[in-house]
Amino acid sequence: RGSPGMVGPPGEAGPAASFSPQAMMMMFRQPGGGQKGYQGDAPAKDDVLEITKLIQSMAEPKGTKEAPARTCKHLAEAYPELTDGEYWIDPNLGNSKDAILVNCKITSGHTCIIPKPETVRRSNLYREVQGHTWLSEMNAGSMLTYKMDKVQLNFLQLLSEEATQQITLGCYNNVAYYNSDNSTSDYAVRFLTSDDRELSPHGSSKFTYSTISDSCQTQNEWGEAVFEITSRRSGRLPIKDFATYVSGEMSQEFELGIGEVCFH
C-alpha cells in the first residue's frame, strides 16, 4: 500500500443557509402529507413561522417590538451607530409579545429599566414609637415597582455583570444621611434590595450606599439628597423599598424620586 496522495482542491461551495419561512418549512415539514392520521402542514407552518421570527430577531435585532434585542448591549454591538433612547428588548428570548420597552445607552451598552411610578410623596408621617418606617408599611404605602415583569427581570439580571441606580430624596424635617444635631448617621435612610438585603451606612461595605449630596440639614425647610447604589451582584437591584426615620416630634414630609436601574 503506497503513501497517501496530495490533498485535492476544495469543492464548490454549497448553498447558503437560509432562515426564510420556505426553507424552514422544508427542514421541519411533517411527513405523510395527505395520509390518514396527519393534519397536513398547517400546525407545522405556524410553529416554523414563529421559529423563523425568533431566529431572525436573534440574528438581526432592531430594537423594535417585532424584532427586540436581548439587551441594549447586544443592540449596540449590532448597530453601534444608533443613538441613546427607548428600544424594545426580550431578555428571555421568548415570544416578542412580552418584550419590554427600556432606555438604551448605546455608547456604554447599558440597559436601563424604568420605574413605575417615578415619584412617591408622603406627608404627616407618624409612628407611636420613634424609628425607621418602611414605605411599604406607611398608610397607602407599597413596594417600589418597575416597568418589567419578574421573569424578564430575572433574565436581565443573569445576563448582566453590574447594576446601578440613583434615588433622590426631597426632605422636610427628615434626616437623609447625616444628622448634624447629633453628629451621627444612625438616622440615615435605608434601602431594601431585590434580594432582600438592607442597605444602611453601617456594616459591611457590600450592604451600604453612596451619598452624592445631602442638603437635608435644616429644620422646617425643604432639602434634597441624592443616593447611588452600585453592585457587582446585578440581582441586588432594583431597590424595592425605602425607610426613613420618623421621630413624631414635628411635621415630616418627603418626596422620593426613583431613578432608572441600569444593567451592564
Short mmCIF file of C-alpha atoms in Angstrom, two decimals:
data_model
loop_
_atom_site.label_atom_id
_atom_site.label_comp_id
_atom_site.label_asym_id
_atom_site.label_seq_id
_atom_site.Cartn_x
_atom_site.Cartn_y
_atom_site.Cartn_z
CA ARG A 1 0.00 0.00 0.00
CA GLY A 2 1.51 3.33 -1.07
CA SER A 3 1.61 6.66 0.79
CA PRO A 4 -1.41 8.99 0.61
CA GLY A 5 -1.52 11.37 -2.32
CA MET A 6 -1.76 15.15 -2.23
CA VAL A 7 -4.90 16.81 -0.98
CA GLY A 8 -7.22 17.73 -3.83
CA PRO A 9 -8.68 21.21 -4.47
CA PRO A 10 -11.74 22.26 -2.46
CA GLY A 11 -15.15 21.51 -3.93
CA GLU A 12 -17.79 24.01 -4.91
CA ALA A 13 -19.47 25.94 -2.10
CA GLY A 14 -22.84 24.60 -1.04
CA PRO A 15 -25.99 26.67 -0.86
CA ALA A 16 -26.02 29.43 1.77
CA ALA A 17 -28.05 28.88 4.89
CA SER A 18 -31.47 30.45 4.76
CA PHE A 19 -33.83 31.38 7.54
CA SER A 20 -36.73 32.11 5.20
CA PRO A 21 -40.10 30.53 6.10
CA GLN A 22 -39.93 28.39 2.95
CA ALA A 23 -36.51 26.99 3.84
CA MET A 24 -37.54 26.36 7.42
CA MET A 25 -40.69 24.59 6.21
CA MET A 26 -38.54 22.15 4.22
CA MET A 27 -36.48 21.42 7.35
CA PHE A 28 -39.46 20.92 9.63
CA ARG A 29 -42.06 19.61 7.14
CA GLN A 30 -44.30 16.96 8.65
CA PRO A 31 -44.19 13.57 6.96
CA GLY A 32 -47.10 11.85 5.30
CA GLY A 33 -48.92 14.85 3.83
CA GLY A 34 -52.44 13.76 3.00
CA GLN A 35 -52.13 10.41 4.80
CA LYS A 36 -54.79 9.38 7.22
CA GLY A 37 -53.91 10.43 10.77
CA TYR A 38 -51.97 13.56 9.79
CA GLN A 39 -53.34 17.08 9.92
CA GLY A 40 -51.34 18.44 6.99
CA ASP A 41 -48.79 21.28 7.21
CA ALA A 42 -50.89 23.98 8.93
CA PRO A 43 -49.75 23.37 12.55
CA ALA A 44 -46.14 22.93 11.47
CA LYS A 45 -46.28 26.11 9.41
CA ASP A 46 -47.35 28.18 12.42
CA ASP A 47 -44.51 26.74 14.51
CA VAL A 48 -41.97 27.30 11.74
CA LEU A 49 -43.03 30.91 11.25
CA GLU A 50 -42.60 31.52 14.98
CA ILE A 51 -39.16 29.85 15.00
CA THR A 52 -38.18 31.85 11.92
CA LYS A 53 -39.14 35.15 13.56
CA LEU A 54 -37.15 34.22 16.68
CA ILE A 55 -34.01 33.29 14.70
CA GLN A 56 -34.22 36.43 12.56
CA SER A 57 -34.69 38.57 15.66
CA MET A 58 -31.61 36.99 17.26
CA ALA A 59 -29.53 37.43 14.10
CA GLU A 60 -30.78 40.94 13.31
CA PRO A 61 -32.15 42.66 16.43
CA LYS A 62 -33.62 46.03 15.57
CA GLY A 63 -34.88 47.13 18.97
CA THR A 64 -38.48 47.16 17.77
CA LYS A 65 -41.46 45.39 19.30
CA GLU A 66 -41.39 42.87 16.44
CA ALA A 67 -37.59 42.37 16.46
CA PRO A 68 -36.38 43.13 20.00
CA ALA A 69 -32.76 42.80 21.08
CA ARG A 70 -31.89 40.60 24.04
CA THR A 71 -30.23 43.53 25.84
CA CYS A 72 -29.12 47.02 24.89
CA LYS A 73 -25.54 45.75 24.77
CA HIS A 74 -26.47 43.28 22.03
CA LEU A 75 -28.30 46.03 20.14
CA ALA A 76 -25.29 48.34 20.42
CA GLU A 77 -22.97 45.61 19.11
CA ALA A 78 -25.23 45.07 16.09
CA TYR A 79 -25.89 48.76 15.38
CA PRO A 80 -23.24 50.97 17.04
CA GLU A 81 -24.46 53.95 15.01
CA LEU A 82 -27.77 54.09 16.91
CA THR A 83 -28.40 56.92 19.35
CA ASP A 84 -29.39 56.60 23.01
CA GLY A 85 -33.14 56.27 23.54
CA GLU A 86 -36.03 53.87 24.05
CA TYR A 87 -35.84 50.43 22.45
CA TRP A 88 -37.53 47.06 22.91
CA ILE A 89 -35.68 44.11 24.46
CA ASP A 90 -36.60 40.49 25.20
CA PRO A 91 -34.09 39.03 27.71
CA ASN A 92 -35.78 35.61 27.92
CA LEU A 93 -35.87 35.22 24.10
CA GLY A 94 -39.47 34.08 24.24
CA ASN A 95 -42.35 35.39 22.20
CA SER A 96 -41.84 39.05 21.31
CA LYS A 97 -45.27 39.75 22.81
CA ASP A 98 -43.59 40.03 26.23
CA ALA A 99 -40.83 42.37 25.01
CA ILE A 100 -40.09 45.32 27.29
CA LEU A 101 -39.52 48.99 26.42
CA VAL A 102 -36.32 50.26 28.10
CA ASN A 103 -33.83 53.12 27.85
CA CYS A 104 -30.72 52.07 25.97
CA LYS A 105 -27.40 53.83 26.42
CA ILE A 106 -25.85 52.72 23.17
CA THR A 107 -22.41 54.22 23.76
CA SER A 108 -21.95 52.32 27.02
CA GLY A 109 -24.22 49.33 26.34
CA HIS A 110 -26.35 49.88 29.47
CA THR A 111 -29.91 48.58 29.67
CA CYS A 112 -31.98 50.86 31.91
CA ILE A 113 -35.39 49.82 33.18
CA ILE A 114 -37.96 52.47 34.06
CA PRO A 115 -39.61 52.88 37.48
CA LYS A 116 -43.40 53.00 37.76
CA PRO A 117 -44.19 55.49 39.23
CA GLU A 118 -41.12 57.71 39.11
CA THR A 119 -42.02 59.72 42.24
CA VAL A 120 -43.64 58.88 45.59
CA ARG A 121 -44.67 61.51 48.13
CA ARG A 122 -45.76 61.11 51.74
CA SER A 123 -46.71 63.74 54.36
CA ASN A 124 -47.80 63.84 58.00
CA LEU A 125 -45.50 60.96 58.90
CA TYR A 126 -46.23 59.46 62.29
CA ARG A 127 -45.50 56.40 64.39
CA GLU A 128 -46.11 55.74 68.08
CA VAL A 129 -42.51 54.73 68.72
CA GLN A 130 -39.64 56.61 67.10
CA GLY A 131 -37.72 54.63 64.50
CA HIS A 132 -37.32 53.76 60.84
CA THR A 133 -40.53 53.16 58.90
CA TRP A 134 -40.62 51.42 55.51
CA LEU A 135 -42.59 52.93 52.66
CA SER A 136 -44.49 49.65 52.24
CA GLU A 137 -45.67 49.92 55.89
CA MET A 138 -46.94 53.50 55.64
CA ASN A 139 -50.56 54.42 55.10
CA ALA A 140 -51.44 53.51 51.47
CA GLY A 141 -47.80 52.50 51.02
CA SER A 142 -46.39 49.80 48.75
CA MET A 143 -43.17 48.38 47.37
CA LEU A 144 -41.43 50.24 44.54
CA THR A 145 -42.33 48.86 41.11
CA TYR A 146 -40.81 48.97 37.63
CA LYS A 147 -41.89 48.53 34.01
CA MET A 148 -40.62 44.96 33.70
CA ASP A 149 -42.13 41.68 34.85
CA LYS A 150 -40.32 39.36 37.23
CA VAL A 151 -39.35 36.75 34.61
CA GLN A 152 -37.78 39.25 32.22
CA LEU A 153 -36.02 40.98 35.12
CA ASN A 154 -34.52 37.69 36.30
CA PHE A 155 -33.08 37.02 32.84
CA LEU A 156 -31.71 40.56 32.55
CA GLN A 157 -30.02 40.20 35.94
CA LEU A 158 -28.45 36.89 34.87
CA LEU A 159 -27.18 38.45 31.62
CA SER A 160 -25.57 41.40 33.45
CA GLU A 161 -22.39 41.81 35.47
CA GLU A 162 -23.20 45.08 37.22
CA ALA A 163 -26.19 47.26 38.11
CA THR A 164 -26.55 50.83 39.35
CA GLN A 165 -29.42 53.07 40.48
CA GLN A 166 -29.80 56.61 41.79
CA ILE A 167 -32.54 57.72 44.18
CA THR A 168 -33.31 61.34 45.06
CA LEU A 169 -34.92 62.30 48.36
CA GLY A 170 -36.75 65.59 48.77
CA CYS A 171 -36.88 66.07 52.55
CA TYR A 172 -38.77 68.22 55.03
CA ASN A 173 -37.66 67.61 58.63
CA ASN A 174 -36.24 64.25 57.53
CA VAL A 175 -32.68 63.07 58.06
CA ALA A 176 -31.23 61.86 54.77
CA TYR A 177 -27.76 60.70 55.75
CA TYR A 178 -26.01 62.80 58.39
CA ASN A 179 -27.75 64.32 61.41
CA SER A 180 -25.78 67.46 62.26
CA ASP A 181 -27.63 67.94 65.57
CA ASN A 182 -26.36 64.64 66.94
CA SER A 183 -23.27 64.23 64.71
CA THR A 184 -24.39 60.74 63.67
CA SER A 185 -25.68 58.77 60.68
CA ASP A 186 -27.82 56.48 62.84
CA TYR A 187 -30.96 58.16 61.49
CA ALA A 188 -29.95 57.81 57.83
CA VAL A 189 -32.35 56.37 55.28
CA ARG A 190 -32.28 52.67 54.45
CA PHE A 191 -32.98 50.74 51.27
CA LEU A 192 -34.22 47.20 50.66
CA THR A 193 -32.73 45.43 47.64
CA SER A 194 -34.34 42.92 45.28
CA ASP A 195 -32.54 40.09 47.06
CA ASP A 196 -33.86 41.30 50.45
CA ARG A 197 -30.65 42.92 51.70
CA GLU A 198 -30.98 46.03 53.86
CA LEU A 199 -28.59 48.83 52.89
CA SER A 200 -27.52 51.34 55.54
CA PRO A 201 -24.45 53.50 56.30
CA HIS A 202 -23.24 50.89 58.81
CA GLY A 203 -21.90 47.37 58.50
CA SER A 204 -20.27 45.65 55.53
CA SER A 205 -19.34 47.73 52.50
CA LYS A 206 -21.31 45.24 50.41
CA PHE A 207 -24.52 46.42 52.04
CA THR A 208 -24.19 50.19 52.00
CA TYR A 209 -24.77 53.01 49.54
CA SER A 210 -23.10 56.22 48.38
CA THR A 211 -24.37 59.68 49.25
CA ILE A 212 -23.70 62.03 46.35
CA SER A 213 -25.20 65.12 48.01
CA ASP A 214 -27.18 65.96 51.15
CA SER A 215 -28.82 69.28 51.99
CA CYS A 216 -31.37 67.82 54.42
CA GLN A 217 -29.80 69.53 57.41
CA THR A 218 -32.11 72.44 58.23
CA GLN A 219 -35.40 72.06 60.09
CA ASN A 220 -38.64 73.41 58.60
CA GLU A 221 -37.04 73.81 55.18
CA TRP A 222 -37.07 71.56 52.13
CA GLY A 223 -33.76 69.98 51.23
CA GLU A 224 -32.55 67.30 48.84
CA ALA A 225 -30.24 64.31 48.98
CA VAL A 226 -29.04 62.06 46.16
CA PHE A 227 -28.01 58.45 46.74
CA GLU A 228 -26.39 55.91 44.43
CA ILE A 229 -26.36 52.14 44.75
CA THR A 230 -23.92 50.15 42.61
CA SER A 231 -23.36 46.41 42.86
CA ARG A 232 -21.39 43.74 41.03
CA ARG A 233 -24.23 41.43 42.04
CA SER A 234 -26.76 42.51 39.42
CA GLY A 235 -29.54 40.60 41.19
CA ARG A 236 -29.34 43.12 44.05
CA LEU A 237 -31.12 45.83 42.05
CA PRO A 238 -33.60 47.37 41.62
CA ILE A 239 -34.36 48.84 45.05
CA LYS A 240 -37.81 47.70 46.16
CA ASP A 241 -38.38 49.56 49.45
CA PHE A 242 -37.20 52.64 51.33
CA ALA A 243 -37.19 53.55 55.03
CA THR A 244 -36.93 56.95 56.71
CA TYR A 245 -36.60 57.77 60.40
CA VAL A 246 -39.87 59.03 61.86
CA SER A 247 -39.48 60.98 65.10
CA GLY A 248 -43.10 62.00 65.72
CA GLU A 249 -41.85 65.27 67.22
CA MET A 250 -42.51 67.56 64.23
CA SER A 251 -44.21 67.59 60.84
CA GLN A 252 -42.29 65.38 58.41
CA GLU A 253 -42.67 65.00 54.65
CA PHE A 254 -40.66 63.51 51.82
CA GLU A 255 -40.73 63.06 48.07
CA LEU A 256 -38.85 60.12 46.64
CA GLY A 257 -37.55 60.29 43.08
CA ILE A 258 -36.86 56.75 41.87
CA GLY A 259 -34.19 56.63 39.21
CA GLU A 260 -33.94 54.13 36.38
CA VAL A 261 -31.93 50.96 37.03
CA CYS A 262 -29.09 50.42 34.58
CA PHE A 263 -27.65 46.94 33.92
CA HIS A 264 -24.43 46.17 32.08
#
